[in-house]
């Protein structure tokens, strides 16, 4: 399939997906959400060859970013604007394509009700992206494609990463045999467990590790089970983040793109796990550009980006090319993928953002 035909097909798929979401929205906002999610997955599976062709032949590159590790983008809060600052090709990793698997593993109850609400919000937000951003951001199920791989082998890798947090524990069965309470976990854990584990975005690493765990149990009731052991709940709190990080790294290496991450806990686990994969050339680039994108997101003033209408923002962003100007500035300061973690770039990013805000407002040409 030549490039023009492929791009036309992908654009057509976006139109078809928007029509599907419109038709399924009543179901997605009701107790019939699981059935609607199955229809969404079937939609993607029927188009998987075209999606893979696009991801393999058109999307790859150091300026190709995927918005991932998120429940939804949040179009109304202008979350798409800082994302569009990074790179020149953009994909939203469709969260709905993962919710089907999550729902299948969850029993009915308060947790399922919470998930149904999240599904509804995500579906509506996906529609806003499809209706308003004119193919600047494509919605594709990047991580759903990993389901065609050997999931048991993939989970085994995650389990080995988890047990590597401990001394003299070499399997998940051994972990549950030796650990029951949080005291057992701390006794068996590596000395640097406090640095390796991050429970949530609000996790305060200055607190005692046991206290951090107790706070996490309160703050993440939809993940943990108060009737189960500390070892079970610790596993539930940490293993999901490990699997997510592995999933993202594998997907982004396979399709040679950069994950756009806005949550510190996701960034933490991707950074930690990718540290042991530096023999893969793309991982070095991934860590660098992912981290720069995270700094941009944290420092960006979305209200200034939204001071002009979306059409003007898109046009001026293409003319100005913030992404290239930022990375050129980093190069001028001799900051690159090999030494990035030795440098603080906060002021440099602030200066580059200020220059772009001025350009947007028309204060400079």
XYZ file of C-alpha atoms in Angstrom:
365
model
C 0.000 0.000 0.000
C 1.565 3.329 -1.036
C 1.817 6.240 1.380
C -1.130 8.246 0.029
C -3.459 5.248 0.100
C -2.293 4.358 3.596
C -2.816 7.872 4.974
C -6.226 8.090 3.312
C -7.158 4.752 4.859
C -6.047 5.859 8.338
C -8.022 9.103 7.995
C -11.058 7.086 6.930
C -10.610 4.835 9.976
C -10.679 7.945 12.190
C -13.995 8.992 10.625
C -15.407 5.489 11.060
C -14.243 5.368 14.666
C -15.927 8.695 15.413
C -19.178 7.375 13.928
C -18.842 4.193 15.993
C -18.322 6.130 19.242
C -21.352 8.305 18.518
C -23.504 5.211 18.001
C -22.103 3.443 21.075
C -22.126 6.395 23.461
C -25.493 5.493 25.088
C -24.168 1.982 25.801
C -20.792 3.299 27.001
C -22.647 5.480 29.513
C -24.659 2.567 30.884
C -24.324 -0.907 32.353
C -23.956 -2.169 28.765
C -20.468 -0.634 28.585
C -18.702 -4.062 28.467
C -20.609 -4.968 25.294
C -19.750 -1.614 23.734
C -16.071 -2.065 24.624
C -16.105 -5.436 22.895
C -17.464 -3.738 19.773
C -14.645 -1.173 19.951
C -12.007 -3.882 20.225
C -13.588 -5.753 17.331
C -13.514 -2.523 15.307
C -9.763 -2.205 15.885
C -9.007 -5.880 15.334
C -10.716 -5.718 11.942
C -8.421 -2.854 10.986
C -5.282 -4.090 12.686
C -3.284 -4.649 9.491
C -3.779 -1.075 8.269
C -2.963 0.305 11.724
C 0.231 -1.757 11.918
C 1.249 -0.668 8.419
C 0.852 2.966 9.422
C 2.744 2.509 12.700
C 5.572 0.613 11.016
C 5.986 2.632 7.821
C 4.764 6.168 8.438
C 4.744 6.956 12.140
C 8.258 6.051 13.416
C 10.722 8.798 14.290
C 12.256 10.818 17.091
C 9.528 13.450 16.627
C 6.651 10.953 16.773
C 4.884 11.062 20.129
C 2.195 8.847 21.626
C -0.024 10.136 24.436
C -0.184 7.110 26.737
C -0.437 5.939 30.361
C -3.575 8.063 30.696
C -7.231 7.346 31.421
C -8.210 10.055 28.926
C -6.649 13.127 27.356
C -9.023 15.822 28.760
C -9.681 17.987 25.732
C -11.748 20.507 27.737
C -8.730 21.252 29.925
C -6.551 21.853 26.838
C -4.302 18.860 27.516
C -3.878 18.446 23.767
C -2.010 21.759 23.451
C 1.240 20.933 25.317
C 1.151 17.505 23.655
C 1.146 19.161 20.231
C 4.234 21.174 21.177
C 6.303 18.007 21.160
C 7.223 16.501 17.803
C 5.254 16.599 14.559
C 3.304 13.311 14.567
C 0.868 12.551 17.350
C -1.159 9.549 18.447
C -3.512 9.149 21.383
C -3.143 5.557 22.551
C -6.853 4.747 22.767
C -7.643 4.108 26.454
C -10.965 2.459 25.591
C -9.146 -0.437 23.941
C -7.623 -1.372 27.321
C -10.748 -0.929 29.433
C -12.292 -4.105 28.019
C -9.508 -6.217 29.518
C -9.678 -4.352 32.829
C -13.431 -4.828 33.035
C -13.208 -8.557 32.265
C -10.956 -9.029 35.299
C -13.169 -7.024 37.676
C -16.211 -8.210 39.624
C -19.370 -6.140 39.938
C -19.414 -3.562 42.722
C -18.155 -0.086 43.507
C -14.964 -0.620 41.498
C -16.957 -1.585 38.409
C -19.210 1.458 38.872
C -16.116 3.675 39.061
C -14.804 2.101 35.858
C -18.121 2.633 34.064
C -17.966 6.348 34.891
C -14.391 6.482 33.603
C -15.384 4.725 30.384
C -18.143 7.272 29.782
C -15.805 10.233 30.352
C -13.134 8.698 28.115
C -15.559 8.007 25.270
C -16.845 11.587 25.326
C -13.308 12.949 25.413
C -12.248 10.746 22.494
C -15.122 12.202 20.492
C -14.010 15.763 21.257
C -10.504 14.926 20.027
C -11.860 13.355 16.835
C -14.232 16.245 16.165
C -11.894 19.142 16.887
C -8.254 18.417 16.095
C -8.518 17.733 12.380
C -6.284 14.639 12.286
C -3.461 16.444 14.093
C -3.889 13.756 16.745
C -4.872 10.283 15.588
C -6.572 7.893 17.985
C -5.114 4.425 17.534
C -4.877 1.420 19.915
C -1.086 1.273 20.157
C -0.891 -0.974 23.213
C -3.826 -3.155 22.215
C -1.529 -4.509 19.505
C 0.602 -6.137 22.211
C -2.279 -8.470 23.012
C -1.332 -10.446 19.926
C 2.010 -11.214 21.566
C 2.611 -13.970 24.117
C 0.889 -12.441 27.153
C 2.019 -15.159 29.551
C 5.658 -14.555 28.651
C 5.074 -10.830 28.970
C 3.568 -11.251 32.445
C 6.512 -13.427 33.458
C 8.890 -10.579 32.653
C 6.782 -8.298 34.837
C 6.854 -10.828 37.658
C 10.637 -11.045 37.458
C 10.890 -7.258 37.619
C 8.627 -7.296 40.688
C 10.596 -9.972 42.564
C 13.837 -8.134 41.729
C 12.695 -5.583 44.335
C 13.568 -8.208 46.979
C 16.591 -10.050 48.279
C 16.598 -13.846 47.983
C 13.119 -14.010 46.453
C 13.101 -15.445 42.956
C 9.449 -16.068 42.106
C 5.998 -14.736 42.823
C 5.095 -17.898 44.738
C 8.144 -17.419 46.935
C 7.168 -13.786 47.535
C 3.733 -14.787 48.845
C 5.243 -17.615 50.919
C 7.738 -15.303 52.645
C 5.703 -12.090 52.844
C 2.367 -11.401 54.454
C 2.616 -8.114 56.374
C 4.250 -4.851 55.366
C 6.954 -5.654 57.928
C 7.685 -8.910 56.067
C 7.911 -6.941 52.829
C 10.334 -4.403 54.279
C 12.434 -7.193 55.855
C 12.771 -9.012 52.513
C 13.078 -5.939 50.310
C 16.219 -4.406 48.894
C 17.696 -1.542 50.885
C 16.694 0.923 48.186
C 13.044 -0.175 48.014
C 11.936 3.315 49.045
C 13.581 4.754 45.938
C 12.455 2.001 43.577
C 8.771 1.965 44.479
C 6.333 4.808 43.842
C 2.731 4.203 44.898
C 0.964 7.202 43.396
C 1.399 10.701 42.019
C 1.071 12.084 45.563
C 3.482 9.598 47.134
C 5.795 11.495 49.509
C 9.186 9.783 49.381
C 10.308 11.769 52.449
C 7.943 9.728 54.640
C 8.708 6.346 56.188
C 8.098 3.544 53.692
C 5.526 1.816 55.906
C 3.635 5.101 56.278
C 3.711 5.620 52.509
C 2.182 2.165 52.061
C -0.581 2.849 54.590
C -1.442 6.128 52.862
C -1.511 4.350 49.501
C -4.006 1.809 50.877
C -6.350 4.662 51.804
C -5.882 6.661 48.601
C -6.251 3.759 46.143
C -9.262 1.853 47.444
C -10.315 0.958 43.907
C -7.106 -1.081 43.490
C -6.586 -2.722 46.887
C -8.724 -5.102 48.933
C -8.861 -4.329 52.689
C -9.731 -7.950 53.359
C -6.521 -9.229 51.782
C -2.963 -9.304 53.101
C -0.421 -6.475 52.846
C 1.599 -8.608 50.440
C -1.383 -8.950 48.105
C -2.142 -5.230 48.197
C 1.523 -4.266 47.765
C 1.642 -6.482 44.701
C -1.542 -4.934 43.320
C -0.220 -1.392 43.872
C 3.132 -2.002 42.187
C 2.706 -4.757 39.602
C 0.173 -2.838 37.513
C 2.601 0.058 37.085
C 5.400 -2.359 36.155
C 3.237 -4.051 33.510
C 2.104 -0.706 32.147
C 5.708 0.522 31.885
C 6.831 -2.667 30.123
C 3.863 -2.440 27.768
C 4.702 1.155 26.843
C 8.418 0.509 26.391
C 7.822 -2.557 24.187
C 5.234 -0.711 22.062
C 7.370 2.403 21.641
C 10.479 0.408 20.780
C 8.585 -1.699 18.238
C 7.105 1.369 16.502
C 10.090 3.651 17.203
C 8.120 6.454 18.820
C 8.322 8.497 22.015
C 5.874 8.151 24.925
C 4.343 11.421 26.085
C 3.872 10.955 29.827
C 2.191 13.425 32.155
C 2.038 11.441 35.428
C 5.161 11.174 37.634
C 4.437 7.596 38.708
C 4.312 6.362 35.091
C 7.468 8.295 34.256
C 9.179 6.783 37.284
C 8.546 3.158 36.296
C 9.312 3.652 32.605
C 12.573 5.379 33.537
C 13.477 2.697 36.076
C 12.755 -0.262 33.801
C 14.324 1.284 30.717
C 17.562 1.827 32.646
C 18.325 -1.873 32.137
C 17.615 -1.678 28.372
C 20.219 0.867 27.307
C 21.698 -1.627 24.854
C 18.640 -0.876 22.683
C 19.466 2.295 20.754
C 15.917 3.615 20.620
C 15.546 3.331 24.405
C 18.285 5.927 24.891
C 16.422 8.362 22.646
C 13.093 7.429 24.232
C 14.266 8.215 27.775
C 15.690 11.573 26.731
C 12.760 12.863 24.696
C 10.170 11.428 27.078
C 11.810 13.238 29.983
C 12.062 16.535 28.081
C 8.384 16.226 27.144
C 7.473 15.665 30.794
C 9.360 18.807 31.859
C 7.616 20.810 29.135
C 4.242 19.504 30.296
C 4.915 20.384 33.943
C 6.140 23.905 33.152
C 3.699 24.758 30.379
C 1.019 27.393 30.968
C -1.945 25.972 29.068
C -3.926 29.191 29.447
C -1.318 31.000 27.355
C -1.423 28.286 24.693
C -5.209 28.610 24.652
C -5.089 32.403 24.338
C -5.624 31.974 20.600
C -8.201 29.790 18.869
C -7.235 26.196 18.100
C -6.815 26.842 14.361
C -4.392 29.717 15.040
C -2.498 27.621 17.573
C -2.055 24.780 15.095
C -0.897 27.102 12.333
C 1.486 29.113 14.521
C 2.881 25.991 16.150
C 3.811 24.613 12.716
C 5.412 27.898 11.677
C 7.331 28.378 14.929
C 8.310 24.709 15.484
C 8.741 24.843 19.255
C 10.002 21.255 19.339
C 13.011 21.910 17.100
C 13.829 25.206 18.824
C 13.829 23.489 22.223
C 16.064 20.615 21.175
C 18.384 22.985 19.312
C 18.700 24.991 22.521
C 19.528 21.802 24.434
C 22.168 20.963 21.833
C 23.684 24.438 22.168
C 24.111 23.742 25.882
C 25.612 20.349 24.999
C 22.686 18.518 26.593
C 21.798 15.299 24.814
C 20.455 11.788 25.362
C 23.751 10.609 26.837
C 24.099 13.220 29.567
C 20.562 14.576 30.060
C 20.114 13.225 33.593
C 23.121 15.225 34.812
C 21.540 18.557 33.888
C 18.692 20.713 35.130
C 16.801 22.177 32.207
C 13.969 23.969 33.996
C 15.063 27.530 33.197
C 15.947 26.659 29.620
C 12.467 25.193 29.038
C 10.812 28.199 30.710
C 12.745 30.561 28.423
C 11.755 28.608 25.304
C 8.113 28.484 26.381
C 8.094 32.238 27.077
C 9.440 32.887 23.590
C 6.632 30.765 22.110
C 3.965 32.490 24.219
C 5.205 35.834 22.843
C 5.045 34.479 19.307
C 1.492 33.235 19.859
C 0.380 36.613 21.166
C 1.981 38.397 18.220
C 4.579 40.211 20.335
C 7.400 38.790 18.217
C 7.531 37.539 14.633
